[in-house]
XYZ file of C-alpha atoms in Angstrom:
782
model
C -57.062 -30.601 -60.839
C -57.502 -31.146 -57.128
C -53.812 -31.841 -56.806
C -52.955 -28.676 -58.647
C -55.321 -26.605 -56.532
C -53.868 -28.140 -53.410
C -50.310 -27.293 -54.474
C -51.322 -23.767 -55.368
C -53.078 -23.303 -52.067
C -50.118 -24.601 -50.129
C -47.756 -22.333 -52.045
C -49.873 -19.283 -51.301
C -50.106 -20.180 -47.625
C -46.335 -20.712 -47.154
C -45.265 -17.586 -48.999
C -46.219 -15.043 -46.293
C -44.598 -17.186 -43.549
C -41.398 -17.452 -45.558
C -41.478 -13.722 -46.197
C -41.897 -12.990 -42.494
C -39.026 -15.304 -41.597
C -36.785 -13.637 -44.172
C -37.822 -10.229 -42.860
C -36.948 -11.199 -39.285
C -33.611 -12.572 -40.479
C -32.803 -9.342 -42.318
C -33.745 -7.268 -39.266
C -31.496 -9.345 -37.004
C -28.702 -9.113 -39.570
C -28.967 -5.312 -39.720
C -29.123 -5.152 -35.939
C -25.931 -7.182 -35.849
C -24.216 -4.264 -37.617
C -26.179 -1.231 -36.427
C -26.220 -1.849 -32.668
C -22.438 -2.421 -32.315
C -21.873 0.562 -34.618
C -24.049 2.717 -32.351
C -22.084 1.552 -29.303
C -18.806 2.335 -31.077
C -19.946 5.836 -32.051
C -21.142 6.484 -28.486
C -17.690 5.495 -27.188
C -16.030 7.790 -29.750
C -18.265 10.702 -28.732
C -17.548 10.136 -25.035
C -13.811 10.083 -25.798
C -14.000 13.187 -27.995
C -15.965 15.107 -25.374
C -13.573 13.785 -22.702
C -16.301 13.333 -20.096
C -15.036 13.188 -16.475
C -15.391 9.409 -16.197
C -13.252 8.885 -19.296
C -10.661 11.397 -18.090
C -10.500 9.803 -14.647
C -9.995 6.364 -16.199
C -7.125 7.731 -18.286
C -5.533 9.375 -15.256
C -5.751 6.089 -13.341
C -3.753 4.399 -16.088
C -1.054 7.081 -15.965
C -0.982 6.907 -12.154
C -0.411 3.161 -12.388
C 2.539 3.713 -14.709
C 4.113 6.148 -12.252
C 3.535 3.837 -9.311
C 5.160 0.923 -11.153
C 8.083 2.936 -12.529
C 8.501 6.352 -10.888
C 11.161 8.784 -12.025
C 14.596 7.803 -10.773
C 15.806 10.358 -8.249
C 18.953 12.192 -9.336
C 20.321 14.860 -7.036
C 20.661 18.053 -9.083
C 20.920 20.377 -6.105
C 17.272 21.200 -5.378
C 16.585 21.589 -1.662
C 13.457 22.388 0.347
C 13.882 24.556 3.422
C 11.033 23.158 5.457
C 9.113 25.207 7.990
C 8.131 21.988 9.714
C 6.638 21.199 13.081
C 10.040 21.199 14.899
C 10.773 24.628 13.387
C 7.480 26.009 14.669
C 8.093 24.509 18.104
C 11.589 25.978 18.269
C 11.106 29.341 16.553
C 7.532 30.139 17.475
C 4.193 30.123 15.692
C 3.692 31.240 12.108
C 3.920 33.882 10.714
C 7.466 34.573 11.771
C 8.842 38.111 11.963
C 10.242 39.272 8.641
C 13.569 39.880 10.383
C 13.778 36.133 11.072
C 13.010 35.422 7.419
C 15.733 37.874 6.437
C 18.126 35.953 8.664
C 16.992 32.731 7.003
C 17.703 34.153 3.538
C 21.086 35.450 4.693
C 22.142 32.083 6.093
C 20.943 30.279 2.959
C 22.945 32.530 0.681
C 25.914 32.269 3.052
C 25.674 28.474 2.763
C 25.978 28.801 -1.015
C 22.367 28.701 -2.280
C 22.282 30.223 -5.769
C 18.562 31.067 -5.837
C 15.984 31.180 -3.056
C 12.304 30.824 -3.963
C 9.466 31.359 -1.508
C 6.407 29.095 -1.703
C 4.381 31.600 0.327
C 2.839 35.028 -0.114
C 3.737 37.975 2.141
C 0.382 39.682 1.786
C 0.004 41.138 5.298
C 2.286 43.601 7.091
C 4.544 42.136 9.761
C 2.631 42.330 13.047
C 5.945 42.418 14.982
C 7.169 45.709 13.474
C 7.750 48.206 16.325
C 5.093 50.705 15.221
C 2.459 47.966 14.951
C 3.413 46.336 18.232
C 3.125 49.651 20.129
C -0.188 50.377 18.460
C -1.599 47.150 19.896
C -0.367 47.802 23.443
C -2.728 49.078 26.165
C -2.982 52.866 26.306
C -1.026 54.535 29.153
C 0.384 57.943 29.926
C 3.580 56.949 28.087
C 1.868 55.600 24.973
C 2.467 58.685 22.813
C 6.145 58.775 23.699
C 6.471 55.056 22.913
C 4.709 55.531 19.578
C 7.071 58.365 18.633
C 10.044 56.208 19.601
C 8.690 53.241 17.615
C 8.326 55.390 14.513
C 12.077 55.995 14.596
C 12.771 52.253 14.523
C 12.963 50.432 11.165
C 9.897 48.666 9.773
C 10.449 44.900 9.481
C 8.843 44.666 6.047
C 11.110 47.368 4.670
C 14.127 45.732 6.252
C 13.147 42.411 4.659
C 12.686 44.106 1.282
C 16.067 45.851 1.524
C 17.669 42.580 2.491
C 16.090 40.752 -0.467
C 17.313 43.446 -2.805
C 20.778 43.349 -1.285
C 21.423 39.578 -1.433
C 19.692 39.183 -4.823
C 18.486 36.045 -6.594
C 15.283 35.877 -4.499
C 11.945 34.854 -6.059
C 8.716 35.796 -4.308
C 5.334 34.224 -4.839
C 1.887 35.320 -5.939
C -1.309 33.282 -6.036
C -4.068 33.880 -8.565
C -7.518 33.355 -7.090
C -11.189 33.724 -7.874
C -11.453 36.740 -5.557
C -11.095 40.330 -6.804
C -7.676 41.931 -6.392
C -6.678 45.410 -5.239
C -3.109 45.569 -6.538
C -1.832 44.185 -9.833
C 0.981 41.701 -9.075
C 4.402 42.684 -10.319
C 5.256 40.927 -13.562
C 8.972 40.118 -13.801
C 9.161 37.029 -15.973
C 6.918 37.557 -19.018
C 6.159 35.844 -22.312
C 6.300 36.271 -26.032
C 4.298 34.063 -28.392
C 5.428 32.164 -31.486
C 2.640 30.945 -33.706
C -0.021 32.136 -36.078
C -0.560 35.867 -35.948
C -3.554 37.236 -34.132
C -3.616 34.607 -31.410
C -3.273 35.680 -27.778
C -1.692 33.499 -25.118
C -4.613 34.101 -22.744
C -6.882 32.350 -25.263
C -5.267 28.992 -24.491
C -4.383 29.053 -20.787
C -6.544 29.422 -17.651
C -7.556 32.986 -16.771
C -8.379 33.855 -13.157
C -10.099 37.032 -11.993
C -8.109 37.831 -8.847
C -4.794 37.578 -7.055
C -3.210 37.524 -3.617
C -0.065 39.639 -3.832
C 2.939 40.474 -1.671
C 3.494 43.811 -0.038
C 4.702 46.139 -2.773
C 8.101 46.812 -1.173
C 8.894 43.085 -0.898
C 7.649 42.286 -4.382
C 9.581 45.136 -6.003
C 12.826 44.009 -4.371
C 12.714 40.411 -5.679
C 14.518 39.138 -8.767
C 11.401 37.243 -9.778
C 7.718 36.985 -8.897
C 5.971 33.692 -9.609
C 2.809 31.675 -9.187
C 2.397 29.023 -6.491
C -0.910 27.730 -7.878
C -0.974 23.915 -7.814
C -4.318 22.776 -9.155
C -5.291 19.134 -8.493
C -7.492 17.117 -10.843
C -11.130 16.400 -10.049
C -10.142 13.539 -7.744
C -7.840 15.799 -5.715
C -4.576 14.372 -7.117
C -1.890 16.655 -8.569
C -0.649 15.349 -11.917
C -0.220 18.541 -13.961
C 0.763 22.028 -12.866
C 0.136 25.168 -14.964
C 3.432 26.742 -15.989
C 1.614 30.032 -16.525
C -1.730 31.627 -15.721
C -3.324 34.844 -16.935
C -4.957 37.525 -14.811
C -8.263 38.837 -16.096
C -7.108 42.466 -16.283
C -6.408 44.006 -19.662
C -3.277 46.138 -19.749
C -2.379 48.530 -22.583
C -0.388 46.875 -25.381
C 0.190 43.551 -23.611
C -3.423 42.559 -22.925
C -3.968 40.197 -19.987
C -0.758 39.800 -17.932
C 0.568 36.240 -17.750
C 2.640 35.008 -14.807
C 5.076 32.049 -14.658
C 4.941 29.310 -12.053
C 7.449 29.243 -9.192
C 9.628 26.409 -10.494
C 9.945 27.955 -13.952
C 10.694 31.452 -12.630
C 13.370 30.060 -10.283
C 14.767 28.148 -13.267
C 14.902 31.403 -15.281
C 16.598 33.367 -12.501
C 19.099 30.545 -11.969
C 20.166 30.783 -15.642
C 20.255 34.593 -15.548
C 18.065 34.228 -18.618
C 16.145 37.111 -20.201
C 12.901 38.012 -18.519
C 10.902 37.233 -21.640
C 10.218 33.530 -22.155
C 8.982 32.259 -25.505
C 5.755 30.270 -25.761
C 5.406 28.083 -28.831
C 1.870 27.467 -29.971
C 0.856 24.575 -32.203
C 1.811 25.431 -35.766
C 4.706 27.688 -34.756
C 8.022 27.489 -36.580
C 9.844 24.373 -35.454
C 6.677 22.790 -34.066
C 5.025 19.937 -35.985
C 1.277 20.289 -36.348
C -0.341 16.914 -36.926
C -3.983 17.875 -36.430
C -6.235 20.906 -36.328
C -5.891 21.093 -32.523
C -4.663 24.416 -31.231
C -2.871 25.185 -28.027
C 0.469 25.530 -26.299
C 3.247 23.188 -27.387
C 6.318 24.238 -25.361
C 7.950 27.116 -23.458
C 11.497 28.275 -24.075
C 13.260 29.392 -20.876
C 16.819 30.499 -21.461
C 18.616 27.565 -23.079
C 15.949 24.993 -22.188
C 12.618 24.039 -23.766
C 9.834 22.724 -21.540
C 7.063 20.714 -23.260
C 3.484 21.289 -22.079
C -0.032 20.170 -22.809
C -2.226 22.400 -24.938
C -3.282 24.547 -21.975
C 0.307 25.195 -20.845
C 0.438 22.623 -18.061
C 3.451 20.489 -17.264
C 3.042 16.799 -16.436
C 4.914 16.097 -13.215
C 7.023 12.931 -13.282
C 7.226 12.100 -9.586
C 10.010 10.278 -7.790
C 8.012 10.015 -4.598
C 8.822 11.631 -1.272
C 12.570 11.968 -0.671
C 13.644 13.050 2.840
C 17.102 13.989 1.521
C 15.515 16.935 -0.327
C 14.484 18.498 2.992
C 16.354 20.699 5.436
C 14.538 21.938 8.522
C 14.367 25.732 8.764
C 15.290 25.412 12.431
C 18.633 23.834 11.440
C 19.367 26.815 9.211
C 18.415 29.444 11.771
C 20.285 27.925 14.713
C 23.544 27.832 12.740
C 23.665 24.048 12.355
C 24.092 24.418 8.582
C 27.804 24.864 7.743
C 29.046 27.585 5.408
C 29.084 26.223 1.877
C 26.734 23.330 2.666
C 24.348 24.513 -0.066
C 26.981 25.245 -2.690
C 25.534 25.025 -6.241
C 21.999 24.401 -4.991
C 18.605 25.994 -5.473
C 16.347 26.170 -2.439
C 12.608 26.529 -2.115
C 11.226 27.721 1.198
C 7.943 26.017 2.066
C 6.145 24.116 4.791
C 5.166 20.565 5.632
C 3.372 21.546 8.843
C -0.205 20.267 8.721
C -1.555 23.379 10.409
C -0.361 25.622 7.568
C -2.599 23.765 5.071
C -0.168 23.362 2.162
C -0.628 19.618 1.651
C -1.365 17.906 -1.662
C -1.796 14.391 -3.080
C 0.194 12.842 -5.911
C -0.038 9.500 -7.750
C 2.704 8.202 -5.438
C 1.967 9.934 -2.132
C -1.483 10.491 -0.640
C -0.117 13.461 1.339
C 2.889 15.596 0.437
C 3.791 19.275 0.896
C 2.878 21.518 -2.014
C 6.443 22.864 -2.179
C 7.658 19.355 -3.057
C 5.626 19.489 -6.276
C 7.545 22.632 -7.300
C 10.812 20.935 -6.321
C 10.079 17.889 -8.496
C 9.210 20.161 -11.431
C 12.426 22.130 -10.973
C 14.447 18.908 -10.937
C 12.924 17.880 -14.269
C 13.767 21.278 -15.756
C 17.370 21.013 -14.595
C 17.649 17.451 -15.925
C 15.850 18.214 -19.170
C 13.700 15.111 -18.652
C 9.968 15.635 -19.088
C 6.840 13.521 -18.987
C 4.760 14.520 -22.010
C 1.417 13.926 -23.635
C 1.399 15.751 -26.996
C -1.664 17.834 -27.784
C -2.453 15.684 -30.847
C -2.300 12.281 -29.118
C -5.994 12.317 -28.144
C -7.045 12.506 -31.787
C -4.722 9.640 -32.703
C -6.203 7.513 -29.904
C -9.728 8.294 -31.104
C -8.843 7.459 -34.697
C -7.363 4.098 -33.684
C -10.491 3.345 -31.642
C -12.705 4.130 -34.624
C -10.695 2.036 -37.116
C -10.328 -1.037 -34.892
C -13.934 -0.725 -33.769
C -15.131 -0.749 -37.388
C -13.139 -3.947 -37.901
C -15.063 -5.525 -35.016
C -18.411 -4.290 -36.330
C -17.770 -5.773 -39.794
C -15.856 -8.904 -38.791
C -17.952 -10.469 -36.037
C -21.070 -11.150 -38.168
C -18.855 -12.804 -40.799
C -16.136 -14.541 -38.738
C -18.053 -15.327 -35.573
C -16.893 -14.505 -32.058
C -13.674 -16.518 -31.726
C -11.349 -15.019 -34.350
C -12.249 -11.367 -33.603
C -11.720 -12.108 -29.901
C -8.242 -13.509 -30.581
C -7.348 -10.628 -32.889
C -8.788 -8.030 -30.527
C -7.032 -9.569 -27.528
C -3.720 -9.545 -29.376
C -4.215 -5.921 -30.428
C -5.112 -4.913 -26.849
C -1.987 -6.569 -25.458
C 0.089 -4.906 -28.176
C -1.482 -1.499 -27.423
C -0.767 -1.812 -23.705
C 2.783 -2.937 -24.450
C 3.338 -0.029 -26.834
C 1.942 2.439 -24.290
C 4.242 1.064 -21.595
C 7.229 1.195 -23.940
C 6.451 4.826 -24.833
C 6.316 5.707 -21.123
C 9.489 3.877 -20.129
C 11.588 4.778 -23.161
C 10.360 8.236 -24.131
C 8.265 9.455 -21.159
C 5.220 9.820 -23.451
C 1.763 9.145 -22.016
C -0.562 7.154 -24.273
C -3.869 5.754 -23.021
C -4.592 2.200 -24.229
C -7.272 1.300 -21.708
C -10.263 3.347 -22.846
C -9.965 2.021 -26.391
C -9.657 -1.534 -25.055
C -12.749 -1.166 -22.860
C -14.711 0.385 -25.719
C -13.729 -2.437 -28.062
C -14.708 -5.009 -25.454
C -18.124 -3.334 -25.230
C -18.516 -3.451 -29.014
C -17.393 -7.071 -29.080
C -19.763 -8.115 -26.299
C -22.720 -6.372 -27.916
C -22.013 -7.907 -31.312
C -21.420 -11.348 -29.816
C -24.604 -11.139 -27.739
C -26.686 -10.348 -30.785
C -25.077 -13.279 -32.582
C -25.937 -15.497 -29.650
C -29.561 -14.376 -29.755
C -29.686 -15.262 -33.430
C -28.592 -18.854 -32.809
C -30.246 -19.815 -29.516
C -33.883 -20.795 -29.052
C -36.170 -19.392 -26.369
C -36.495 -22.632 -24.376
C -32.770 -23.313 -24.341
C -32.185 -19.709 -23.234
C -34.526 -20.208 -20.297
C -32.858 -23.435 -19.203
C -29.323 -22.057 -19.675
C -30.075 -18.751 -17.960
C -31.869 -20.134 -14.884
C -30.517 -23.660 -14.522
C -27.269 -22.431 -13.029
C -28.732 -20.656 -10.026
C -32.209 -22.074 -9.317
C -33.181 -25.398 -7.845
C -34.026 -28.135 -10.377
C -37.652 -28.204 -9.236
C -38.049 -24.486 -9.910
C -36.344 -24.766 -13.313
C -38.839 -27.393 -14.354
C -41.717 -25.210 -13.146
C -40.390 -22.298 -15.173
C -39.995 -24.478 -18.234
C -43.616 -25.568 -17.916
C -44.889 -22.095 -16.968
C -42.788 -19.350 -18.645
C -45.267 -16.734 -17.482
C -43.618 -16.936 -14.055
C -40.540 -15.198 -15.528
C -41.476 -11.791 -14.238
C -40.413 -9.487 -11.471
C -42.183 -9.715 -8.136
C -42.623 -12.014 -5.161
C -44.724 -13.016 -2.200
C -44.436 -12.815 1.567
C -43.896 -16.157 3.258
C -42.864 -17.377 6.667
C -39.500 -19.005 6.050
C -36.395 -20.293 7.785
C -32.989 -19.042 6.620
C -29.600 -20.680 7.124
C -26.152 -19.173 6.671
C -23.040 -21.358 6.907
C -19.485 -19.986 6.796
C -16.070 -21.641 7.118
C -14.141 -20.604 10.216
C -10.476 -19.643 9.828
C -10.656 -19.722 6.061
C -7.835 -17.162 5.747
C -5.403 -19.450 7.586
C -6.501 -22.366 5.418
C -6.032 -20.317 2.247
C -2.499 -19.344 3.257
C -1.550 -23.018 3.151
C -2.595 -23.156 -0.500
C -0.796 -20.037 -1.797
C 1.152 -22.097 -4.305
C -1.689 -24.521 -4.999
C -4.943 -22.658 -5.808
C -6.329 -25.761 -7.503
C -5.895 -27.649 -4.244
C -7.850 -24.966 -2.388
C -10.642 -25.203 -4.970
C -10.796 -28.981 -4.540
C -10.896 -28.610 -0.768
C -13.769 -26.118 -0.893
C -15.704 -28.316 -3.316
C -15.027 -31.303 -1.106
C -16.465 -29.389 1.849
C -19.437 -27.774 0.140
C -20.620 -31.006 -1.484
C -21.616 -32.862 1.733
C -22.876 -29.646 3.351
C -25.086 -28.960 0.329
C -26.324 -32.542 0.353
C -27.360 -32.136 3.995
C -29.446 -29.118 3.011
C -31.051 -30.743 -0.024
C -31.759 -33.983 1.872
C -33.852 -31.953 4.330
C -35.896 -30.165 1.618
C -33.900 -26.951 1.637
C -33.200 -24.648 -1.315
C -29.645 -23.384 -1.770
C -29.933 -19.710 -2.636
C -26.276 -19.054 -3.435
C -22.653 -19.827 -2.707
C -20.535 -16.858 -1.640
C -16.975 -18.160 -1.696
C -16.808 -20.384 1.390
C -20.307 -19.397 2.559
C -23.664 -21.077 1.828
C -27.056 -19.376 2.004
C -30.139 -21.610 2.033
C -33.824 -21.320 2.894
C -36.871 -23.474 3.560
C -40.557 -23.156 2.616
C -39.959 -21.685 -0.861
C -40.568 -22.142 -3.706
C -42.390 -25.272 -2.490
C -44.210 -25.558 0.835
C -42.174 -27.274 3.566
C -44.168 -28.018 6.728
C -42.095 -27.642 9.896
C -39.436 -25.711 7.964
C -37.706 -24.607 11.181
C -37.297 -28.234 12.241
C -35.957 -29.213 8.821
C -33.409 -26.406 8.981
C -32.209 -27.503 12.429
C -31.952 -31.132 11.303
C -29.982 -29.956 8.289
C -27.559 -27.954 10.480
C -26.902 -30.941 12.759
C -26.420 -33.169 9.688
C -23.924 -30.625 8.295
C -21.792 -30.892 11.446
C -22.037 -34.681 11.325
C -20.863 -34.647 7.676
C -18.098 -32.221 8.598
C -16.880 -34.577 11.313
C -16.629 -37.467 8.848
C -14.815 -35.250 6.347
C -12.282 -34.075 8.949
C -11.666 -37.669 10.035
C -10.896 -38.700 6.447
C -8.657 -35.671 5.943
C -6.760 -36.454 9.153
C -6.096 -39.990 7.927
C -4.957 -38.726 4.533
C -2.656 -36.145 6.135
C -1.104 -38.800 8.363
C -0.494 -41.071 5.371
C 1.081 -38.214 3.363
C 3.086 -36.921 6.328
C 1.737 -33.377 6.072
C 0.220 -30.998 8.600
C -3.490 -31.324 9.184
C -5.720 -28.286 9.752
C -9.320 -29.281 10.525
C -12.213 -27.525 8.841
C -14.836 -25.877 11.006
C -17.980 -23.926 10.225
C -20.383 -21.568 11.930
C -24.108 -21.672 11.218
C -26.823 -19.093 11.805
C -30.546 -19.982 11.562
C -33.504 -17.633 11.821
C -37.211 -17.795 10.994
C -39.592 -15.021 10.017
C -41.626 -13.392 7.288
C -39.662 -12.725 4.107
C -40.266 -11.515 0.584
C -39.359 -14.294 -1.831
C -39.567 -14.296 -5.603
C -37.859 -13.009 -8.730
C -35.708 -10.052 -7.695
C -33.703 -7.786 -9.965
C -34.351 -5.764 -13.104
C -36.386 -6.290 -16.232
C -33.265 -7.614 -17.972
C -31.819 -9.839 -15.246
C -33.379 -11.248 -12.096
C -32.804 -14.067 -9.616
C -35.143 -16.113 -7.472
C -34.067 -14.974 -4.036
C -35.291 -13.813 -0.650
C -35.245 -10.450 1.111
C -36.213 -9.285 4.569
C -35.094 -8.488 8.082
C -35.125 -12.178 8.998
C -32.501 -12.801 6.283
C -30.179 -10.110 7.623
C -30.552 -11.384 11.171
C -29.714 -14.940 10.103
C -26.458 -13.682 8.586
C -25.641 -11.764 11.786
C -26.347 -14.857 13.910
C -23.893 -16.912 11.884
C -21.115 -14.413 12.561
C -21.920 -14.469 16.307
C -21.287 -18.228 16.540
C -17.556 -17.605 16.720
C -17.925 -14.950 19.423
C -19.966 -17.293 21.655
C -17.848 -20.367 20.972
C -20.694 -22.485 19.591
C -21.313 -24.045 16.207
C -24.951 -23.080 15.653
C -26.781 -19.894 16.668
C -30.554 -19.693 16.145
C -33.037 -16.859 16.475
C -35.878 -16.580 18.972
C -38.661 -17.566 16.547
C -36.770 -20.667 15.436
C -36.144 -21.558 19.082
C -39.874 -21.240 19.854
C -40.671 -23.647 17.003
C -38.122 -26.335 17.907
C -37.256 -25.733 21.558
C -39.275 -28.681 22.857
C -37.840 -31.108 20.274
C -34.167 -30.145 20.100
C -31.420 -29.462 22.635
C -31.554 -25.631 22.748
C -29.991 -23.204 25.240
C -30.323 -19.441 25.435
C -27.093 -17.554 24.736
C -27.752 -13.887 25.265
C -29.915 -10.831 24.702
C -27.999 -8.762 22.145
C -28.302 -5.914 19.716
C -26.603 -7.059 16.530
C -24.835 -4.609 14.255
C -27.269 -2.824 11.968
C -30.267 -3.191 14.338
C -31.515 -1.152 17.256
C -33.855 -3.679 18.895
C -32.460 -6.391 21.145
C -33.033 -10.018 20.145
C -32.714 -13.245 22.108
C -30.308 -15.721 20.597
C -29.976 -19.434 21.294
C -27.642 -22.281 20.425
C -28.645 -25.641 18.960
C -26.632 -28.433 20.582
C -28.348 -31.616 19.441
C -31.525 -33.444 18.431
C -34.405 -34.808 20.509
C -32.231 -37.640 21.922
C -29.982 -35.166 23.706
C -32.909 -32.899 24.566
C -34.617 -35.641 26.583
C -31.590 -36.827 28.539
C -31.776 -36.174 32.271
C -28.376 -34.500 32.304
C -29.417 -32.005 29.685
C -32.513 -31.152 31.674
C -30.304 -30.300 34.663
C -28.027 -28.249 32.418
C -30.967 -26.374 30.905
C -32.320 -25.490 34.375
C -28.975 -24.314 35.779
C -28.077 -22.522 32.547
C -31.341 -20.577 32.630
C -30.776 -19.722 36.297
C -27.263 -18.452 35.434
C -28.614 -16.174 32.704
C -31.307 -14.833 35.034
C -28.842 -14.082 37.862
C -26.526 -12.377 35.377
C -29.288 -10.049 34.207
C -30.290 -9.418 37.865
C -26.637 -8.388 38.475
C -26.155 -11.205 40.997
C -22.521 -11.561 39.984
C -21.524 -14.098 42.653
C -24.435 -16.394 41.958
C -24.007 -16.149 38.201
C -20.273 -16.873 38.406
C -20.827 -19.928 40.574
C -23.361 -21.288 38.122
C -20.978 -20.806 35.156
C -18.562 -23.258 36.792
C -21.323 -25.768 37.513
C -22.757 -25.519 33.998
C -19.349 -25.990 32.409
C -18.757 -29.188 34.373
C -22.189 -30.594 33.514
C -21.758 -29.748 29.825
C -18.326 -31.365 29.631
C -19.676 -34.624 31.091
C -22.827 -34.565 28.970
C -21.590 -33.780 25.476
C -18.479 -35.159 23.794
C -18.560 -33.102 20.615
C -19.903 -29.788 21.964
C -17.617 -27.625 24.092
C -19.226 -24.705 25.937
C -16.043 -23.646 27.720
C -15.590 -20.528 25.572
C -19.186 -19.492 26.210
C -19.027 -19.784 30.002
C -15.576 -18.167 30.114
C -17.037 -15.226 28.185
C -19.711 -14.753 30.843
C -17.113 -15.080 33.585
C -15.076 -12.298 31.925
C -18.156 -10.105 31.588
C -18.977 -10.595 35.273
C -15.421 -9.637 36.234
C -15.646 -6.521 34.088
C -18.994 -5.519 35.591
C -17.593 -5.942 39.106
C -14.943 -3.350 38.269
C -17.259 -1.115 36.245
C -20.902 -1.751 37.164
C -23.459 -1.256 34.402
C -25.828 1.720 34.530
C -28.912 1.533 36.744
C -31.252 1.114 33.767
C -29.204 -1.776 32.328
C -31.512 -4.418 30.907
C -28.938 -7.126 30.272
C -28.553 -6.319 26.577
C -25.128 -6.852 25.027
C -24.342 -4.600 22.064
C -22.459 -6.473 19.345
C -19.879 -4.252 17.649
C -19.032 -6.620 14.804
C -21.144 -8.254 12.161
């Protein structure tokens, strides 16, 4: 009976524990599905809403495609008549008289240009017309007679308009703006709509409230009137240009007037095509409608069809800047352009002069004239080659993301992390390859990157949850912190997990920064052997790290070829400044042995030998040390002004030609036990207060040699005379100190340091410092 009661009691006691364990397991299992699913849905929503970050990422992908494989330039007779800086210097400042522009048009047509399009608006009357010139003259007794005479002379604007009408095939420009307009721009090229009845074109394209128009006489005389609006994306780069914009002004019967862009209107005039161009909306006859998306699909201009995005914009497929497109306006006006030189060409008149503010950015060129964008668009129209992104492609991309993402959500809990990673990686590579093929072969833009990044996020989340299900708390602690904390601290954390929290304490510490000198030159020798460079760095950092650890230092981090270490944390280190200085000297000793071995190896192998050298900065002061970071991820590290100064001191070692630079507080702690000399009084970059800096040359053996005592005395006298502006005395002492140092120390060369002071003295002799100069040198580099 007792045995039965015992078994019953045990069964009752274990049942709740088992139930709780099963409950926790079920929760983790559901989380393994629900959390990645939530991440996937968030990515789908962000893609569907097309938030700016997602759009910018997509544009970066398309820019990369264009930079790798831009459109091949094919000369189809598009030329830019450039009002460039030489033209302004030769012909005078802008705006030019309209009579000069009439001459320009005449010479262009005489040279054989079929159509001339202006990438500028003639909104203001010509200030050089006789009546306006006389009106601005000072009033005299003859003013009235001059005004009457001027009224009999032709107005330049009217002459220009008559000339435009006479030569024909001229397209003027209008710019829609956000400012109210006074005169409705003339609408020459207009549009009809093919699609479902009841839909207006202005419902799908941008509508602006105002316009900057030409003078009525000029506009009425032109064969076409077109937009010059070139709207960059949010990052300021032009990738798409609207082929048409609507003006927010309802007209009887037609509704809001819609105007074509300059390149398309020039293209229409060149073909002598009807004024009415046909806009095909999604779902129109002859247009496949894959989704419920609505918008513009294409525009029919004469015999050509131009594909657009759903808001009527054309993707520009850039070739990059081509100087052979350009002809200086000065060369046209001075008669340098032969008759017939522009036979079978179309010209656009624009400007590349920076002062006229018509500069844009493209995926290929950070700065290019706005007229070149219109020229590249016109070339594509003439070639019939267009870069496209169909209006339905975004929904296809989102659907693929959702389907593949659901595979990840369902597969990772069942298959583990490896197989989904291999499958997902293969699918990502295939998607990128397909996108590139679509761009190269069919000029279609498909974005594979956002889906890949989203799937990586889903994969990482699902894999992380799986990791949490299989790893214990103690192993997590050791794995997470063992890689970047000292072994002593890891053991403390294992014994006292409550220390795993944010926060720290203020302690007086000594910091050391060590960096390899000339690492770029060393790296260049290993371009074809990166493994060899890795071995070399490990071979260097191993003895340097040992020197730090042997003197009770803690290595905070490795930053490439740089080491950061500190003393007096997490464990107390009495005389931490002295330990740091001993460590620095030991590091140079270890470096010397390493260079000697490498020199022998190089000689045996018959290869060039490049010695390794380092610079060290040491500083002491109060710092905040402890667990720094966020609630999710933190490191045991140190912060404070003393840390920043130590890093700056390391970088100054090269400038002063010494191996070790120490701060003033460190020098005060060790100055009577180590061979220390003052270097300078400087203001390092990032600080406003001057600090005294010193160099560490050796240990107490060198410090107590008689020769070093003489050097210390003369060196201090040299610094004092320099700050007292006793240039002769200071220069004499630099020579004496250099001789003493060369006889005293075999491994330390102070020649660079004393030459630097000699050069400063020479400079101050030519340009004396100000009267309130306090001897401070301002460092301009870190």
